[in-house]
PDB file of C-alpha atoms in Angstrom:
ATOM      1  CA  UNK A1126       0.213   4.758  28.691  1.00 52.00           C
ATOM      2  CA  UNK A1127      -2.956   2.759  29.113  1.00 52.00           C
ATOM      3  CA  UNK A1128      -5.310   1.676  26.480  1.00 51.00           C
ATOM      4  CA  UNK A1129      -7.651   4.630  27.307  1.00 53.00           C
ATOM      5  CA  UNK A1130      -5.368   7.106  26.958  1.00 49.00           C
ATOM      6  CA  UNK A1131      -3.925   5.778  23.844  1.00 47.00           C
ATOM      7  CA  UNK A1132      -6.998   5.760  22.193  1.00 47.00           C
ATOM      8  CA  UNK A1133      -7.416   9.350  23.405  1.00 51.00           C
ATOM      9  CA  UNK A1134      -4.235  10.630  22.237  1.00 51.00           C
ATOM     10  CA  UNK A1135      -4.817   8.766  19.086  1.00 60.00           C
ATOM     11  CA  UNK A1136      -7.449  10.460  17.988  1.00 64.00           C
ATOM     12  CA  UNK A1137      -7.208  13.209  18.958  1.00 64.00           C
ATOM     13  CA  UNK A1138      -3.395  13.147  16.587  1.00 84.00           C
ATOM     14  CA  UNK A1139      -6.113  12.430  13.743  1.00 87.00           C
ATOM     15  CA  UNK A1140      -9.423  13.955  14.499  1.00 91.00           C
ATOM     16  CA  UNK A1141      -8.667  17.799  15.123  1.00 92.00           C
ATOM     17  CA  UNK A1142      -6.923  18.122  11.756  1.00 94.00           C
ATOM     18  CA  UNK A1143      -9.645  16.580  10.125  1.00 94.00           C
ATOM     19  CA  UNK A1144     -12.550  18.074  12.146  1.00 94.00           C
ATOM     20  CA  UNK A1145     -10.268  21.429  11.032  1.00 94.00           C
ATOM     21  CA  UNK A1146     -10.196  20.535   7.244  1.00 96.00           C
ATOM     22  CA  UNK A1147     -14.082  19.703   7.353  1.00 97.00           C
ATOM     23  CA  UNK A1148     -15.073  22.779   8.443  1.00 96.00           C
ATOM     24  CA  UNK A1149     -13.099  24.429   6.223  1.00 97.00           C
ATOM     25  CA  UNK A1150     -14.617  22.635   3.177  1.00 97.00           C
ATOM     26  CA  UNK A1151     -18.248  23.001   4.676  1.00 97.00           C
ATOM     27  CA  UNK A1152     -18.001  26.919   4.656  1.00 96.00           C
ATOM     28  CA  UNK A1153     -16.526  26.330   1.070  1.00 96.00           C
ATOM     29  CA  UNK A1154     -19.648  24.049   0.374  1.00 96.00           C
ATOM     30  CA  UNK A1155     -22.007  26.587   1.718  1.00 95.00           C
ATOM     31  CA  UNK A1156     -20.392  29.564  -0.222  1.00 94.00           C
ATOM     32  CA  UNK A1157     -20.460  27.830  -3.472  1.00 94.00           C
ATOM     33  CA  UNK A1158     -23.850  25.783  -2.990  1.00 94.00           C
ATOM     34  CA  UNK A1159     -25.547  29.177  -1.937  1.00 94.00           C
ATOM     35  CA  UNK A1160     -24.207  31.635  -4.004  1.00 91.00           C
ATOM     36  CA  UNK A1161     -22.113  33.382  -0.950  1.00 92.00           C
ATOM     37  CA  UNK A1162     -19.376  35.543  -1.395  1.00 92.00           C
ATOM     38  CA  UNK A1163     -17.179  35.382   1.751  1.00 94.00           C
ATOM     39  CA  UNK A1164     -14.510  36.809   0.496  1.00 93.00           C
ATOM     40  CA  UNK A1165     -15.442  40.462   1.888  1.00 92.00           C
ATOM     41  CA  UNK A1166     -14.562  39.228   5.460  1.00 95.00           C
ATOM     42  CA  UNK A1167     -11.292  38.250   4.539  1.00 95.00           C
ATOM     43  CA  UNK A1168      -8.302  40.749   6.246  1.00 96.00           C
ATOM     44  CA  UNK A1169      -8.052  44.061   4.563  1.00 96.00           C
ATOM     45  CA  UNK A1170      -5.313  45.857   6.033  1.00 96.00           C
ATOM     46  CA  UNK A1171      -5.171  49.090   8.202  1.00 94.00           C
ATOM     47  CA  UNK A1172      -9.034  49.341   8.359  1.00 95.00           C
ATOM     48  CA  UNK A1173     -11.558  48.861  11.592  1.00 95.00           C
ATOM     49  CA  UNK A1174     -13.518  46.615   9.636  1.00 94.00           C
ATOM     50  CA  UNK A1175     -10.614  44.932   7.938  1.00 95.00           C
ATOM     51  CA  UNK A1176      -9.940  43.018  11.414  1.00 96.00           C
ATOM     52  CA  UNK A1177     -12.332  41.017  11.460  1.00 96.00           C
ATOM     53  CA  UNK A1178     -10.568  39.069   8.597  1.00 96.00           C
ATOM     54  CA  UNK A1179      -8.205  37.956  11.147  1.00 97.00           C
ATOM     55  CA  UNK A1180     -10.501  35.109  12.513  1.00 96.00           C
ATOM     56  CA  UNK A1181     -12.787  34.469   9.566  1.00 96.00           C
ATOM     57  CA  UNK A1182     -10.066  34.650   6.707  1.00 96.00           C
ATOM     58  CA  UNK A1183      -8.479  31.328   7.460  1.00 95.00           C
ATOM     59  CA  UNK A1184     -11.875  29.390   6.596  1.00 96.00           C
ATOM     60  CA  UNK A1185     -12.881  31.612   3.378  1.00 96.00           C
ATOM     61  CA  UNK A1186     -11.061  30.435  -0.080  1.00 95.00           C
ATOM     62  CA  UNK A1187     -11.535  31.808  -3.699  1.00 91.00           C
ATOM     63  CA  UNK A1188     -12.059  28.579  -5.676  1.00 92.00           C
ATOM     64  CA  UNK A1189     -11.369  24.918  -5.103  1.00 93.00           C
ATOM     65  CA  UNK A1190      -8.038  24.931  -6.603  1.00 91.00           C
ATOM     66  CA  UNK A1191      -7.435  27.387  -4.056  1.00 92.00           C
ATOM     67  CA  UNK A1192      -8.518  25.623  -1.176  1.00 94.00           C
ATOM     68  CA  UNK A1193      -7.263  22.267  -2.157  1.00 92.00           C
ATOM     69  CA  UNK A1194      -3.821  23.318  -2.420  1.00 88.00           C
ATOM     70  CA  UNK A1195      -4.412  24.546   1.172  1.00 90.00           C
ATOM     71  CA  UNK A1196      -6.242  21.760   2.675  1.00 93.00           C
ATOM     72  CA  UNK A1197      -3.688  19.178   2.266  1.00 90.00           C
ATOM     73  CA  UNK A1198      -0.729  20.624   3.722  1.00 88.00           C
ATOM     74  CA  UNK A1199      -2.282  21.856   6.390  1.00 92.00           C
ATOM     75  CA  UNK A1200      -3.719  17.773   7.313  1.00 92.00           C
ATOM     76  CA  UNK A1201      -0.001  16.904   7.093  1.00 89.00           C
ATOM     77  CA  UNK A1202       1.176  19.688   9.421  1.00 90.00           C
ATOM     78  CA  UNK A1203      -1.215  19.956  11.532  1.00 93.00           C
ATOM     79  CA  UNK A1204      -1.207  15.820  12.143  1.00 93.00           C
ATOM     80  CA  UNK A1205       2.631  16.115  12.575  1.00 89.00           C
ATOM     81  CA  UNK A1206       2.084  19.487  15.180  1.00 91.00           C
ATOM     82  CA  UNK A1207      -0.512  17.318  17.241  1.00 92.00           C
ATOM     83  CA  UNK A1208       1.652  13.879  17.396  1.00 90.00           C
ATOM     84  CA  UNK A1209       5.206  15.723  18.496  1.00 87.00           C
ATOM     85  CA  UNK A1210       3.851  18.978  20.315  1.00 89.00           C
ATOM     86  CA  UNK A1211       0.287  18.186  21.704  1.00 89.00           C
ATOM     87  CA  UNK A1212       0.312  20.531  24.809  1.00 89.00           C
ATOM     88  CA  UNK A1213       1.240  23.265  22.783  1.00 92.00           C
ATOM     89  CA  UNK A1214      -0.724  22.210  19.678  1.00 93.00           C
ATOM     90  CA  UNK A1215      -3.765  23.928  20.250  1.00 93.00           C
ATOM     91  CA  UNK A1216      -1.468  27.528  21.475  1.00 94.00           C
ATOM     92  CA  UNK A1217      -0.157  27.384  17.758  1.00 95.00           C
ATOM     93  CA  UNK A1218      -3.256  26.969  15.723  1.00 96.00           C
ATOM     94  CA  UNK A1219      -5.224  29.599  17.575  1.00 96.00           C
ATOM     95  CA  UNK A1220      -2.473  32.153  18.132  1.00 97.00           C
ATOM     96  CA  UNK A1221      -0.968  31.011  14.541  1.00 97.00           C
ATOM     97  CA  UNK A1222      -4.180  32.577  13.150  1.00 97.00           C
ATOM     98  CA  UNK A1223      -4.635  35.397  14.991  1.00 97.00           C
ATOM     99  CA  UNK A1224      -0.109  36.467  14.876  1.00 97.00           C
ATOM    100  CA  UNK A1225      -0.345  35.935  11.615  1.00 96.00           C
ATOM    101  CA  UNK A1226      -3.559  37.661  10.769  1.00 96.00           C
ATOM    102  CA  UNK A1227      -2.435  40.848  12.410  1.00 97.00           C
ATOM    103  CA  UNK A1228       0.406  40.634  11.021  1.00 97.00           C
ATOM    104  CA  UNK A1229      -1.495  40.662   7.228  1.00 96.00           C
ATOM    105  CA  UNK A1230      -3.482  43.508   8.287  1.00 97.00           C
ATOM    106  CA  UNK A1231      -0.240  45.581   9.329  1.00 96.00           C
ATOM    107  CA  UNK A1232       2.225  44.754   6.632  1.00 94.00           C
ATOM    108  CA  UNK A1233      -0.264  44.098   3.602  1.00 94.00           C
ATOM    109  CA  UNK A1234      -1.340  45.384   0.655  1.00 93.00           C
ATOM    110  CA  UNK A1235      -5.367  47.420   0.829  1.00 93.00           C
ATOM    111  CA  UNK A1236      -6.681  43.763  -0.903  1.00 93.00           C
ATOM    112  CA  UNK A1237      -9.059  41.512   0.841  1.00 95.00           C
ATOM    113  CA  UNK A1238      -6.364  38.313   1.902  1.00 95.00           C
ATOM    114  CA  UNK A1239      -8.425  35.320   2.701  1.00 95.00           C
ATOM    115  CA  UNK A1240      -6.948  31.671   3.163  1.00 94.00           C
ATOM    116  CA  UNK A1241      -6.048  29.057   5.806  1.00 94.00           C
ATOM    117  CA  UNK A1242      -2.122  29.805   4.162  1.00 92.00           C
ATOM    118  CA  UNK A1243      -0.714  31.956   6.594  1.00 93.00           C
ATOM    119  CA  UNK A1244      -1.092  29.190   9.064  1.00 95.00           C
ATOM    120  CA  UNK A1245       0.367  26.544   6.514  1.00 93.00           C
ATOM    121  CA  UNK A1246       3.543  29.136   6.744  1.00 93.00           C
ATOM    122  CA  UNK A1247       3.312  29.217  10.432  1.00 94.00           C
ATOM    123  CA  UNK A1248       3.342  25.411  10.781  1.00 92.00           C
ATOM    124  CA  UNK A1249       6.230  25.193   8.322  1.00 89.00           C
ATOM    125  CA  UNK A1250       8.299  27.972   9.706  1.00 91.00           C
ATOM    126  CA  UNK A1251       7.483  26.278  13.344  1.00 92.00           C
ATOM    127  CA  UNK A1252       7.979  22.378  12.703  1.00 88.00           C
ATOM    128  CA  UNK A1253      11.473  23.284  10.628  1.00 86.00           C
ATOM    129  CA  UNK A1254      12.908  25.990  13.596  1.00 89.00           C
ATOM    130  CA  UNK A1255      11.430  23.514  16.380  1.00 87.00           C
ATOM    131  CA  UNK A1256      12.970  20.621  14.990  1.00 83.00           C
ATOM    132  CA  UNK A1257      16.559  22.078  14.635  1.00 84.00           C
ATOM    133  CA  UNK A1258      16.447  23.510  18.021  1.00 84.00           C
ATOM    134  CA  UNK A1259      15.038  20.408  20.020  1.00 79.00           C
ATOM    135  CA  UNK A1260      18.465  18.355  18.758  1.00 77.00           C
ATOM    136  CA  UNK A1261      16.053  15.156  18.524  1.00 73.00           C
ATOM    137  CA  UNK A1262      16.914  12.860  15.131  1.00 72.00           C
ATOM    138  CA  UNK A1263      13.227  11.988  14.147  1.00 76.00           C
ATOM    139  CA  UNK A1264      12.526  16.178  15.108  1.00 73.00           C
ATOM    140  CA  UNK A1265      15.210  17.059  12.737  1.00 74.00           C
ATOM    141  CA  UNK A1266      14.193  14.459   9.887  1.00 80.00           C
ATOM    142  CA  UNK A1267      10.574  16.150  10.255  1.00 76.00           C
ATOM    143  CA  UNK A1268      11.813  19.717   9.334  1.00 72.00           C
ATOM    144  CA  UNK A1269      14.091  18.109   6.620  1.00 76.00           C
ATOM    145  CA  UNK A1270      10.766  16.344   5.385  1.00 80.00           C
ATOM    146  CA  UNK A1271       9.212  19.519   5.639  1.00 74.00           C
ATOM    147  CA  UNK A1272      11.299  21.356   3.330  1.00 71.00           C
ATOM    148  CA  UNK A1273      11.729  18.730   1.121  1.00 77.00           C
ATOM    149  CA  UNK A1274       8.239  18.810   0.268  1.00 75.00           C
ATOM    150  CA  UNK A1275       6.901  22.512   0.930  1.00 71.00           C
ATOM    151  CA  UNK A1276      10.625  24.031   0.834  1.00 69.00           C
ATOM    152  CA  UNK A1277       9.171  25.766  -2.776  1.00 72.00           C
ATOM    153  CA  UNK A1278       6.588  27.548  -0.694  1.00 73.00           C
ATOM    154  CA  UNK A1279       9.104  30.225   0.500  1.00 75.00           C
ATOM    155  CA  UNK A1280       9.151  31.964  -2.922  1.00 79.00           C
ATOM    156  CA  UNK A1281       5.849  32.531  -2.172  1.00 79.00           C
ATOM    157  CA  UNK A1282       6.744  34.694   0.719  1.00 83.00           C
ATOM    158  CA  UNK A1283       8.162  37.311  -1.506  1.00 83.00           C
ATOM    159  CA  UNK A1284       6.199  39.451  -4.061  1.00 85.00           C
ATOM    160  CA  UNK A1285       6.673  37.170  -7.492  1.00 78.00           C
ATOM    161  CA  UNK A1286       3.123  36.429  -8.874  1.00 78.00           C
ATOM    162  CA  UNK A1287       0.157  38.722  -8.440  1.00 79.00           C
ATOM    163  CA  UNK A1288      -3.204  37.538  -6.730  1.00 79.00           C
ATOM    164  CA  UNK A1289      -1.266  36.027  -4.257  1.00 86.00           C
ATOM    165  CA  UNK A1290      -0.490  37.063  -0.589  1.00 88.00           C
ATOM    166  CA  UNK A1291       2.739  37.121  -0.230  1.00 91.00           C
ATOM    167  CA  UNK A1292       2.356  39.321   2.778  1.00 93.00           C
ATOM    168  CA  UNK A1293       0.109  36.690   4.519  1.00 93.00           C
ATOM    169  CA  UNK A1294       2.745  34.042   3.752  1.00 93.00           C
ATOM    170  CA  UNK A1295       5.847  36.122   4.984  1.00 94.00           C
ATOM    171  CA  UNK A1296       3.217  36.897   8.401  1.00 95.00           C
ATOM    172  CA  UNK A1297       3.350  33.382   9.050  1.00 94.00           C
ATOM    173  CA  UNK A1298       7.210  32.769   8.342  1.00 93.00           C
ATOM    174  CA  UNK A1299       7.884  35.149  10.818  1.00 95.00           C
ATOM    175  CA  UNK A1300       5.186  34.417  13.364  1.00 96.00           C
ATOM    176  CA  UNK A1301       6.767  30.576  13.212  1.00 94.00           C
ATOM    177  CA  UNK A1302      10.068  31.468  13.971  1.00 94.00           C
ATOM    178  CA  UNK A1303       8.834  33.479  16.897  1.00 95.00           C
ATOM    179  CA  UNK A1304       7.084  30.557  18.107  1.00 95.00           C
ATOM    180  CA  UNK A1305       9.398  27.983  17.694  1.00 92.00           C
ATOM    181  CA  UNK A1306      11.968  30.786  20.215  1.00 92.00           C
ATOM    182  CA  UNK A1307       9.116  31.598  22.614  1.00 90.00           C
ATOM    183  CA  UNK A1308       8.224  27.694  23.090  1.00 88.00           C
ATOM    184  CA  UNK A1309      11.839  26.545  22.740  1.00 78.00           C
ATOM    185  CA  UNK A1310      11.420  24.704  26.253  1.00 72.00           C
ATOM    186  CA  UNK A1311       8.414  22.656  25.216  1.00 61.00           C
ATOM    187  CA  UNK A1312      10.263  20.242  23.252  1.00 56.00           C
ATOM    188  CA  UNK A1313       9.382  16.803  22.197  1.00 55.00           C
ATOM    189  CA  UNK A1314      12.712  14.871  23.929  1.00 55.00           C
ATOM    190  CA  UNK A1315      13.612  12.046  22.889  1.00 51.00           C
ATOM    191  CA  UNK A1316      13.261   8.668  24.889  1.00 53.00           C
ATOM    192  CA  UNK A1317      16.626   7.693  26.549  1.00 53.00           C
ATOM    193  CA  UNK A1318      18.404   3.883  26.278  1.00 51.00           C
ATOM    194  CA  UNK A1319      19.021   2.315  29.646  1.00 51.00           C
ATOM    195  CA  UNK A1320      22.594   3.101  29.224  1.00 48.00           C
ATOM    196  CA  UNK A1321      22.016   6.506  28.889  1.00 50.00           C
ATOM    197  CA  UNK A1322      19.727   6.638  32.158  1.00 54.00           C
ATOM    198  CA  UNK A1323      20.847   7.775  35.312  1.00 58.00           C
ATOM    199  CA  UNK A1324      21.722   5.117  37.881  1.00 57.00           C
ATOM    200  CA  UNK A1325      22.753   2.656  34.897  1.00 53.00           C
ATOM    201  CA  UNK A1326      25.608  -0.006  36.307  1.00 59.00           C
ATOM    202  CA  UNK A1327      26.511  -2.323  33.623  1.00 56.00           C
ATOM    203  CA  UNK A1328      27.468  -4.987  35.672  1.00 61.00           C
ATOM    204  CA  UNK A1329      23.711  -5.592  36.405  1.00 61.00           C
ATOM    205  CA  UNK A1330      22.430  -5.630  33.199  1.00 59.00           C
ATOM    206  CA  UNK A1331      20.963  -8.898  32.290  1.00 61.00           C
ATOM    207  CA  UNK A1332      21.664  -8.276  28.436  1.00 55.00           C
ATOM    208  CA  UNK A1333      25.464  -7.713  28.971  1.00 55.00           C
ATOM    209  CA  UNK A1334      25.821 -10.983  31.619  1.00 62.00           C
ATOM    210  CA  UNK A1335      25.708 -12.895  27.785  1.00 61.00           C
ATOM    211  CA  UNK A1336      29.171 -11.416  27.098  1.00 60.00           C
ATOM    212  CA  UNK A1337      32.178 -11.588  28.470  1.00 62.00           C
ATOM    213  CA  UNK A1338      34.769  -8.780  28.538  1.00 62.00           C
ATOM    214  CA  UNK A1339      35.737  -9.407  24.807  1.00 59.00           C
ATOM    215  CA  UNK A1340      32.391  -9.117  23.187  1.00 58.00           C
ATOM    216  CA  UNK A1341      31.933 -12.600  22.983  1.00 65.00           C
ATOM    217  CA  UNK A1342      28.424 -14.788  23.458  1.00 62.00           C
ATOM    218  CA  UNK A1343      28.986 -16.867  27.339  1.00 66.00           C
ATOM    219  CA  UNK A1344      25.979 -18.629  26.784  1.00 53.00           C
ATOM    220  CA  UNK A1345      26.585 -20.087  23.376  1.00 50.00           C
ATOM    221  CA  UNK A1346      30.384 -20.763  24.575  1.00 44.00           C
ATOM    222  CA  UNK A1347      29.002 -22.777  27.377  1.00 46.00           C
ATOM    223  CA  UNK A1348      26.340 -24.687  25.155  1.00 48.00           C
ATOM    224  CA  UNK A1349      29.510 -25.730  22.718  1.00 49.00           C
ATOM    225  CA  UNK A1350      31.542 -26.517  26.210  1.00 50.00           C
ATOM    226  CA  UNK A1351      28.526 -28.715  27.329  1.00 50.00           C
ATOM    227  CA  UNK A1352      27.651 -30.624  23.997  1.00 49.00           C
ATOM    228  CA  UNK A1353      31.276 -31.309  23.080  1.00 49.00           C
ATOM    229  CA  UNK A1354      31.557 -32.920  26.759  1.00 49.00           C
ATOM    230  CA  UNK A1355      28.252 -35.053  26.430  1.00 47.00           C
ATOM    231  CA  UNK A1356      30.056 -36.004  22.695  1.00 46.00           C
ATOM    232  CA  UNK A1357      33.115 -36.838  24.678  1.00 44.00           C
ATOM    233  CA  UNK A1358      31.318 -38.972  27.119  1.00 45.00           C
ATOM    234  CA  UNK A1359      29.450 -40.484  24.428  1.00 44.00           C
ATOM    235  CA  UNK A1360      32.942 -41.488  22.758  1.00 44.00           C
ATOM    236  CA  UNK A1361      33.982 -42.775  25.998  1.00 42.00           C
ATOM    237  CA  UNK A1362      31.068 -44.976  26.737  1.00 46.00           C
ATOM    238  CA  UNK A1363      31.250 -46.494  23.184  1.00 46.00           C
ATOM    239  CA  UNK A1364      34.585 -47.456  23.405  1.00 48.00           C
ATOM    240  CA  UNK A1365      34.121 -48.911  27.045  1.00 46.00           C
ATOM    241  CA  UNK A1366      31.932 -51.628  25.702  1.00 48.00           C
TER     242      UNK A1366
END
């Protein structure tokens, strides 16, 4: 990878998420600066007009307690989803929100559900499942991150505190795991040793011609071998005269 395309892929690890989280926080801006109420294009379920929710929900939030607690997680996620899975990344944002979504209007209750945190659920459901099934260490210590620090959040799945959607949480559980099936090809693999490459012979590896058969150092061997001789010839001269 050239320095272009580093810098490319750099920032484009950072800047989505951000961009993301900006506009989010603008709309929030807007709402509260103007005196909006956005919260009436949120999902409500089983109604025509309810659907529109499914796009516009994610970037409406009821206070900034609310939207806080959102924002960060999904920078984290959405950071780690771009650095591990870019050619998918973009797939599971915009079909996160819209799975998910349609899955709040099915399952949910006749509320108005707003919030980016059915995606949050579908990056946590997705990075854990994805990381399990792609067998790759730094994969696997991801997901284990993952639940470490949002592993609380599946109690929120269920119905245990009231002004909360639980259905919008358990929508993005599931649409996760179907993800992290459906993609289960496109996995981040990890980069191979030269030993484990095909074609490796060991005999022409210029790291292993240091050693011989018993694991021990030629070179420093010879270097003893050499400056013990120059001390012997030393000795020899000295005595000579």
């Amino acid at each position: 990878m050239n320095n272009k395309e580093h810098f490319k892929f750099s920032t484009g690890v950072v800047a989505y998420p951000i961009l993301f989280v900006l506009i989010i926080w603008i709309v929030f801006w807007a709402e509260v600066r103007f005196g909006f109420n956005f919260s009436k294009y949120g999902v409500y379920p089983q109604t025509l007009k309810g659907l529109r929710g499914i796009v516009l929900s994610p970037f409406i939030h009821g206070d900034i307690q609310h939207i806080y607690h959102n924002t960060i997680p999904l920078l984290v996620l959405s950071t780690s989803l771009f650095y591990f899975y870019r050619p998918i990344a973009w797939k599971v944002l915009v079909f996160g929100i819209l799975l998910s979504g349609f899955f709040t209007w099915c399952i949910g209750r006749p509320s108005y559900h707003i919030g980016i945190s059915g995606l949050i659920y579908v990056l946590v459901s997705f990075t854990f499942f994805k990381g399990v099934f792609a067998k790759h260490y730094r994969l696997i210590a991801l997901s284990l991150l993952v639940v470490f620090l949002y592993g609380s959040m599946i109690w929120y799945a269920i119905p245990i505190e009231k002004g909360i959607s639980w259905e919008g949480h358990l929508s993005g559980l599931i649409t996760g795991l179907l993800f992290a099936l459906f993609f289960r090809k496109e996995i981040a693999k990890p980069k191979k040793y030269v030993w484990e490459q095909e074609g490796y012979n060991e005999d022409n590896d210029p790291f292993l011609k240091h050693f011989d058969d018993d694991g021990n150092f030629i070179e420093q061997l010879e270097s003893d071998e050499s400056q013990e001789s120059s001390t012997i010839s030393y000795t020899f001269k000295e005595n000579k005269k």
